[in-house]
Amino acid sequence: MTDVTLNQLTPRKSLGQKALLGTLSILFVAVLSITYIWCGIDPIKLYEKRQNAAEYLFGHDVTASDKDAAMAQAKRLPAIIVRQEAMTEVRNRMKASGSTDFTEMARQGDELAKQRIATLDPVTQQAIVEEEYARVLDEKRGGFFPPEMRTGPLLEYTKALVETLAIAIWGTLIAFVVSIPASMFAARNTLKIIIPGSSPVRKKLRHTIQFSMRRLLDFCRGFNEFVMALIFVAVIGLGPYAGVLALAIHSFGILSKVFSEGIEAIEPGQVEAVEASGSSSIQTIAFSVLPQIMPLIASYSLLRFETNVRSATILGFVGAGGLGFLIFDKLNGYLYREVCTMMIMVILMVTVIDYLCGKIRRKFV
């Protein structure tokens, strides 16, 4: 018997295949190089800017000019508070008498404010100044740490966090319920079960339904949740309902695509066995298709829920409810420590959800 070497058993690539592989490799390297330069990726620059990152996260040293500016601002606050109270009192008094003379209102308000400032308790005035000085100085120092830990803000953030979780739950649930039947019409093999037959008309009908459903899923996935939320906020107004709809539509497009591809990869033998027993289309899907893709459905639905929890946090930036609205408001007010507290709460919530989803996932996978 003639000995056969390993090289003889291994199929050799033709010159055309090698040339194509070389061309693709060069093209891949060229794309990486161009996009690397285009995006300005520079690890050295990141290292050089490390001090900026430290000051942004932990704040910077307060200078003497910062202290002077903070004290000047704090000393103006008692007069501002007294004038606002005086103007409110004069406005209510003149409104009760039926007068609408704004010039006279301003004059009386200024006179009343001067009288009250002159008789203001020095201890009270000093307490207001010191509290405002500490607040302004802390604002000028900046930084995310240490986080805000007062009871009042924590209760407010917790309420918004629960709303964020509710948005994610309903957005995922609506998408999950709708995506299962939609995925049946986006998969070729289940369409053959729903619309059996080999006539040209039925083939054309199945192709049209699948093509239309696939394009619908592309449309739903094509827009980010943030863009969807902008649209729904403009249509139905501010609130968590806009966030629910935005998450539901985007998640519907993703889950339906994943489920349909999982359906097309199932073992056809089980389907044929159930069909041979004389079962209807619904029975065939229920007893041969769904049991095979149930682990996939459970895994990806839980994964999408985890993703939606994080996405629901950002939707509040456009007024779609949840914790994002507070984060956006505090960022605009440079209250980074309160933002840090909310970020920590989101991280803790996502961690707990990930742990619980892992427990549930192991029951199916």
XYZ file of C-alpha atoms in Angstrom:
365
model
C 0.000 0.000 0.000
C 1.256 3.439 -0.892
C 1.820 5.749 2.117
C -0.318 8.881 2.019
C 1.215 11.958 3.601
C -0.705 14.580 5.562
C -0.038 17.183 2.873
C -1.668 14.923 0.285
C -4.786 14.524 2.453
C -5.076 18.275 3.113
C -6.834 20.095 0.257
C -4.602 22.778 -1.182
C -5.943 26.250 -1.745
C -5.910 27.430 -5.318
C -3.985 30.504 -6.373
C -7.268 32.381 -6.784
C -8.309 31.626 -3.201
C -4.940 32.718 -1.864
C -5.082 35.943 -3.860
C -8.611 36.648 -2.599
C -7.562 35.956 0.991
C -4.548 38.243 0.624
C -6.651 41.022 -0.882
C -9.226 40.781 1.916
C -6.462 40.843 4.535
C -4.916 43.965 3.026
C -8.341 45.607 2.782
C -9.093 44.743 6.407
C -5.805 46.226 7.627
C -6.364 49.349 5.508
C -9.863 49.857 6.961
C -8.535 49.447 10.501
C -5.696 51.914 9.869
C -7.932 54.567 8.294
C -10.602 54.341 10.987
C -7.931 54.361 13.728
C -6.628 57.699 12.454
C -10.097 59.029 11.691
C -11.366 58.378 15.229
C -8.261 59.897 16.775
C -7.524 56.856 18.928
C -4.471 57.681 21.027
C -3.745 55.742 24.262
C -0.878 58.117 25.078
C -3.217 61.103 24.964
C -5.544 59.345 27.396
C -2.632 58.833 29.797
C -1.575 62.475 29.474
C -5.091 63.635 30.363
C -5.315 61.482 33.480
C -5.200 64.556 35.729
C -8.326 65.928 34.051
C -10.114 62.661 34.764
C -9.054 62.749 38.428
C -10.285 66.334 38.850
C -13.554 65.548 37.077
C -14.258 62.549 39.299
C -12.868 63.705 42.648
C -12.881 67.500 42.296
C -10.025 70.007 42.387
C -8.393 72.158 45.030
C -10.336 75.332 45.755
C -8.313 78.510 45.152
C -8.445 81.758 47.130
C -10.376 83.426 44.315
C -12.940 80.615 44.421
C -13.405 81.207 48.160
C -13.791 84.958 47.680
C -16.341 84.489 44.902
C -18.248 81.940 46.995
C -18.348 84.272 50.007
C -19.510 87.205 47.855
C -22.319 85.085 46.431
C -23.267 83.767 49.861
C -23.480 87.280 51.374
C -25.985 88.296 48.695
C -28.346 85.415 49.452
C -30.043 86.801 52.633
C -31.037 89.977 50.776
C -32.345 87.927 47.859
C -34.442 85.732 50.144
C -35.879 88.706 52.046
C -36.723 90.568 48.822
C -38.492 87.522 47.359
C -40.562 87.133 50.506
C -41.368 90.857 50.547
C -42.361 90.888 46.874
C -44.624 87.867 47.392
C -46.314 89.540 50.355
C -46.839 92.845 48.500
C -48.093 91.040 45.408
C -50.686 89.092 47.402
C -51.771 92.250 49.250
C -52.227 94.296 46.068
C -53.935 91.391 44.311
C -56.458 91.208 47.142
C -57.144 94.956 46.789
C -57.561 94.642 43.030
C -54.514 96.723 42.095
C -52.283 95.752 39.151
C -49.756 98.613 39.242
C -46.457 96.731 38.823
C -44.351 99.866 39.360
C -45.990 100.505 42.695
C -45.699 96.826 43.546
C -41.944 96.895 42.921
C -41.516 100.102 44.947
C -43.410 98.772 47.948
C -41.587 95.462 47.713
C -38.182 97.191 47.749
C -39.157 99.337 50.746
C -40.451 96.344 52.699
C -37.318 94.368 51.819
C -35.036 97.172 53.087
C -36.942 97.336 56.363
C -36.714 93.594 56.922
C -33.048 93.403 55.959
C -32.274 96.133 58.502
C -34.065 94.191 61.236
C -32.878 90.720 60.178
C -31.453 88.638 63.018
C -27.616 88.562 62.617
C -27.483 84.935 63.746
C -30.041 83.880 61.140
C -28.295 85.934 58.481
C -24.940 84.389 59.312
C -26.394 80.874 59.209
C -27.808 81.521 55.730
C -24.460 82.894 54.556
C -22.475 79.957 55.933
C -24.825 77.366 54.417
C -24.744 79.061 51.021
C -20.956 79.496 51.221
C -20.489 75.774 51.856
C -22.842 74.906 48.967
C -21.169 77.232 46.461
C -17.693 76.127 47.537
C -18.678 72.488 47.142
C -20.074 73.277 43.677
C -16.842 74.995 42.653
C -14.792 72.055 43.937
C -16.802 69.737 41.688
C -16.285 65.985 41.393
C -18.536 62.961 41.696
C -17.221 61.709 45.029
C -18.283 61.428 47.785
C -21.854 60.692 46.627
C -24.932 62.381 48.057
C -26.301 60.289 50.934
C -28.988 62.438 52.560
C -32.301 60.703 53.263
C -34.496 63.154 51.348
C -32.676 62.904 48.005
C -32.301 59.126 48.384
C -36.067 58.704 48.723
C -36.611 60.865 45.639
C -34.080 58.858 43.623
C -35.555 55.538 44.783
C -39.008 56.557 43.566
C -37.580 57.494 40.169
C -35.601 54.240 40.090
C -38.781 52.213 40.617
C -40.372 54.107 37.730
C -37.359 53.249 35.559
C -37.761 49.573 36.439
C -41.476 49.726 35.629
C -40.702 51.211 32.202
C -38.246 48.390 31.483
C -40.663 45.690 32.670
C -43.577 46.853 30.526
C -41.438 47.669 27.504
C -39.932 44.173 27.568
C -43.230 42.430 28.313
C -45.077 44.058 25.411
C -42.210 43.272 23.045
C -42.016 39.670 24.272
C -45.728 38.985 23.816
C -45.834 40.452 20.298
C -42.487 39.099 19.106
C -43.343 35.378 19.488
C -46.181 35.315 16.917
C -44.328 37.835 14.730
C -41.253 35.604 14.638
C -43.403 32.751 13.299
C -44.256 34.877 10.256
C -40.621 35.915 9.807
C -39.297 32.323 9.647
C -39.531 30.210 6.504
C -40.209 26.857 8.149
C -43.071 28.036 10.374
C -44.655 29.859 7.432
C -44.750 26.491 5.638
C -46.634 25.103 8.627
C -49.068 28.039 8.778
C -49.540 28.240 4.999
C -48.853 24.730 3.660
C -48.751 23.820 -0.001
C -46.363 23.961 -2.944
C -48.443 25.915 -5.436
C -46.875 29.092 -6.910
C -49.537 31.234 -5.238
C -48.802 29.866 -1.778
C -45.050 30.130 -2.320
C -45.452 33.738 -3.403
C -47.683 34.453 -0.418
C -45.168 32.982 2.025
C -42.321 34.933 0.442
C -44.319 38.188 0.574
C -45.270 37.708 4.224
C -41.733 36.839 5.283
C -40.202 39.721 3.301
C -42.716 42.220 4.711
C -42.233 41.013 8.283
C -38.446 41.123 7.977
C -38.571 44.706 6.697
C -40.896 45.666 9.547
C -38.408 44.233 12.040
C -35.595 46.117 10.308
C -37.585 49.330 10.705
C -38.210 48.717 14.415
C -34.555 47.913 15.054
C -33.258 50.714 12.861
C -34.252 53.476 15.283
C -32.592 53.666 18.670
C -34.769 53.767 21.786
C -33.635 57.341 22.357
C -34.988 58.456 18.962
C -38.195 56.503 19.521
C -38.641 58.221 22.890
C -38.206 61.632 21.261
C -40.986 60.796 18.801
C -43.398 59.480 21.418
C -42.737 62.370 23.816
C -43.661 64.740 20.984
C -46.800 62.694 20.170
C -48.246 61.748 23.567
C -46.359 64.076 25.907
C -43.916 63.690 28.764
C -44.018 60.680 31.054
C -43.084 57.011 31.392
C -45.665 55.841 28.831
C -43.527 57.303 26.035
C -40.546 55.363 27.380
C -42.532 52.117 27.510
C -43.577 52.443 23.864
C -40.045 53.337 22.741
C -38.536 50.306 24.454
C -41.344 48.016 23.294
C -40.937 48.833 19.596
C -37.143 48.599 19.589
C -37.129 45.389 21.646
C -39.839 43.913 19.420
C -37.582 44.295 16.377
C -34.616 42.693 18.122
C -36.418 39.807 19.827
C -38.459 38.901 16.747
C -35.328 38.710 14.594
C -33.480 36.533 17.121
C -36.478 34.258 17.652
C -37.110 33.849 13.904
C -33.495 32.896 13.267
C -33.682 30.412 16.127
C -36.852 28.940 14.645
C -35.188 28.459 11.257
C -32.375 26.514 12.960
C -34.580 23.980 14.777
C -34.485 20.237 14.124
C -37.023 19.525 11.336
C -37.449 15.899 12.352
C -39.566 16.782 15.375
C -41.804 18.975 13.245
C -42.309 16.202 10.701
C -43.121 13.712 13.446
C -45.825 15.934 14.934
C -47.250 16.736 11.483
C -47.394 13.019 10.680
C -49.699 12.492 13.648
C -52.329 14.691 11.968
C -51.950 17.735 14.219
C -53.079 21.212 13.175
C -50.731 24.111 12.441
C -51.126 25.568 15.937
C -50.527 22.168 17.558
C -47.430 21.587 15.417
C -45.961 24.936 16.451
C -46.925 24.453 20.094
C -45.533 20.928 20.464
C -42.576 20.847 18.080
C -41.352 24.408 17.421
C -41.780 26.248 20.724
C -40.214 23.526 22.929
C -37.053 23.636 20.798
C -36.610 27.418 20.969
C -37.823 27.921 24.563
C -34.254 28.117 25.961
C -33.436 30.737 23.335
C -36.610 32.698 24.110
C -35.928 32.695 27.836
C -32.257 33.606 27.479
C -32.654 36.474 25.024
C -35.789 37.864 26.686
C -34.000 38.106 30.028
C -30.954 39.599 28.337
C -33.146 42.184 26.624
C -34.811 43.017 29.939
C -31.408 43.719 31.500
C -30.552 45.947 28.541
C -33.872 47.772 28.771
C -33.265 48.607 32.420
C -30.142 50.511 31.411
C -31.834 52.035 28.372
C -34.825 53.201 30.433
C -32.429 55.230 32.551
C -31.309 57.274 29.548
C -34.804 57.824 28.109
C -35.515 60.273 30.905
C -33.087 62.697 29.228
C -35.842 63.492 26.691
C -38.665 63.472 29.231
C -39.711 59.823 28.954
C -39.825 59.325 32.715
C -37.606 57.436 35.108
C -34.338 58.288 36.768
C -32.842 59.787 33.610
C -34.856 62.990 34.021
C -33.288 63.606 37.433
C -29.808 62.741 36.147
C -30.204 65.204 33.283
C -31.466 67.905 35.647
C -28.608 67.423 38.129
C -25.998 67.354 35.355
C -27.262 70.701 34.092
C -26.998 72.037 37.649
C -23.426 70.672 38.060
C -24.604 68.555 41.009
C -22.271 65.701 40.173
C -22.394 64.044 43.593
C -26.120 63.569 43.296
C -25.542 62.141 39.812
C -22.967 59.779 41.323
C -25.528 58.550 43.849
C -28.047 57.821 41.106
C -25.424 56.043 38.996
C -24.511 53.834 41.944
C -28.194 53.008 42.476
C -28.562 52.031 38.820
C -25.459 49.829 38.981
C -26.742 48.086 42.102
C -30.156 47.531 40.521
C -28.624 46.108 37.336
C -26.404 43.818 39.433
C -29.372 42.443 41.364
C -31.414 41.992 38.181
C -28.507 40.227 36.475
C -28.212 37.819 39.419
C -31.958 37.066 39.460
C -32.100 36.676 35.674
C -29.177 34.257 35.876
C -31.141 32.150 38.345
C -34.166 32.116 36.042
C -32.082 31.451 32.935
C -30.584 28.303 34.469
C -34.091 26.851 34.756
C -34.463 26.904 30.961
C -30.920 26.590 29.572
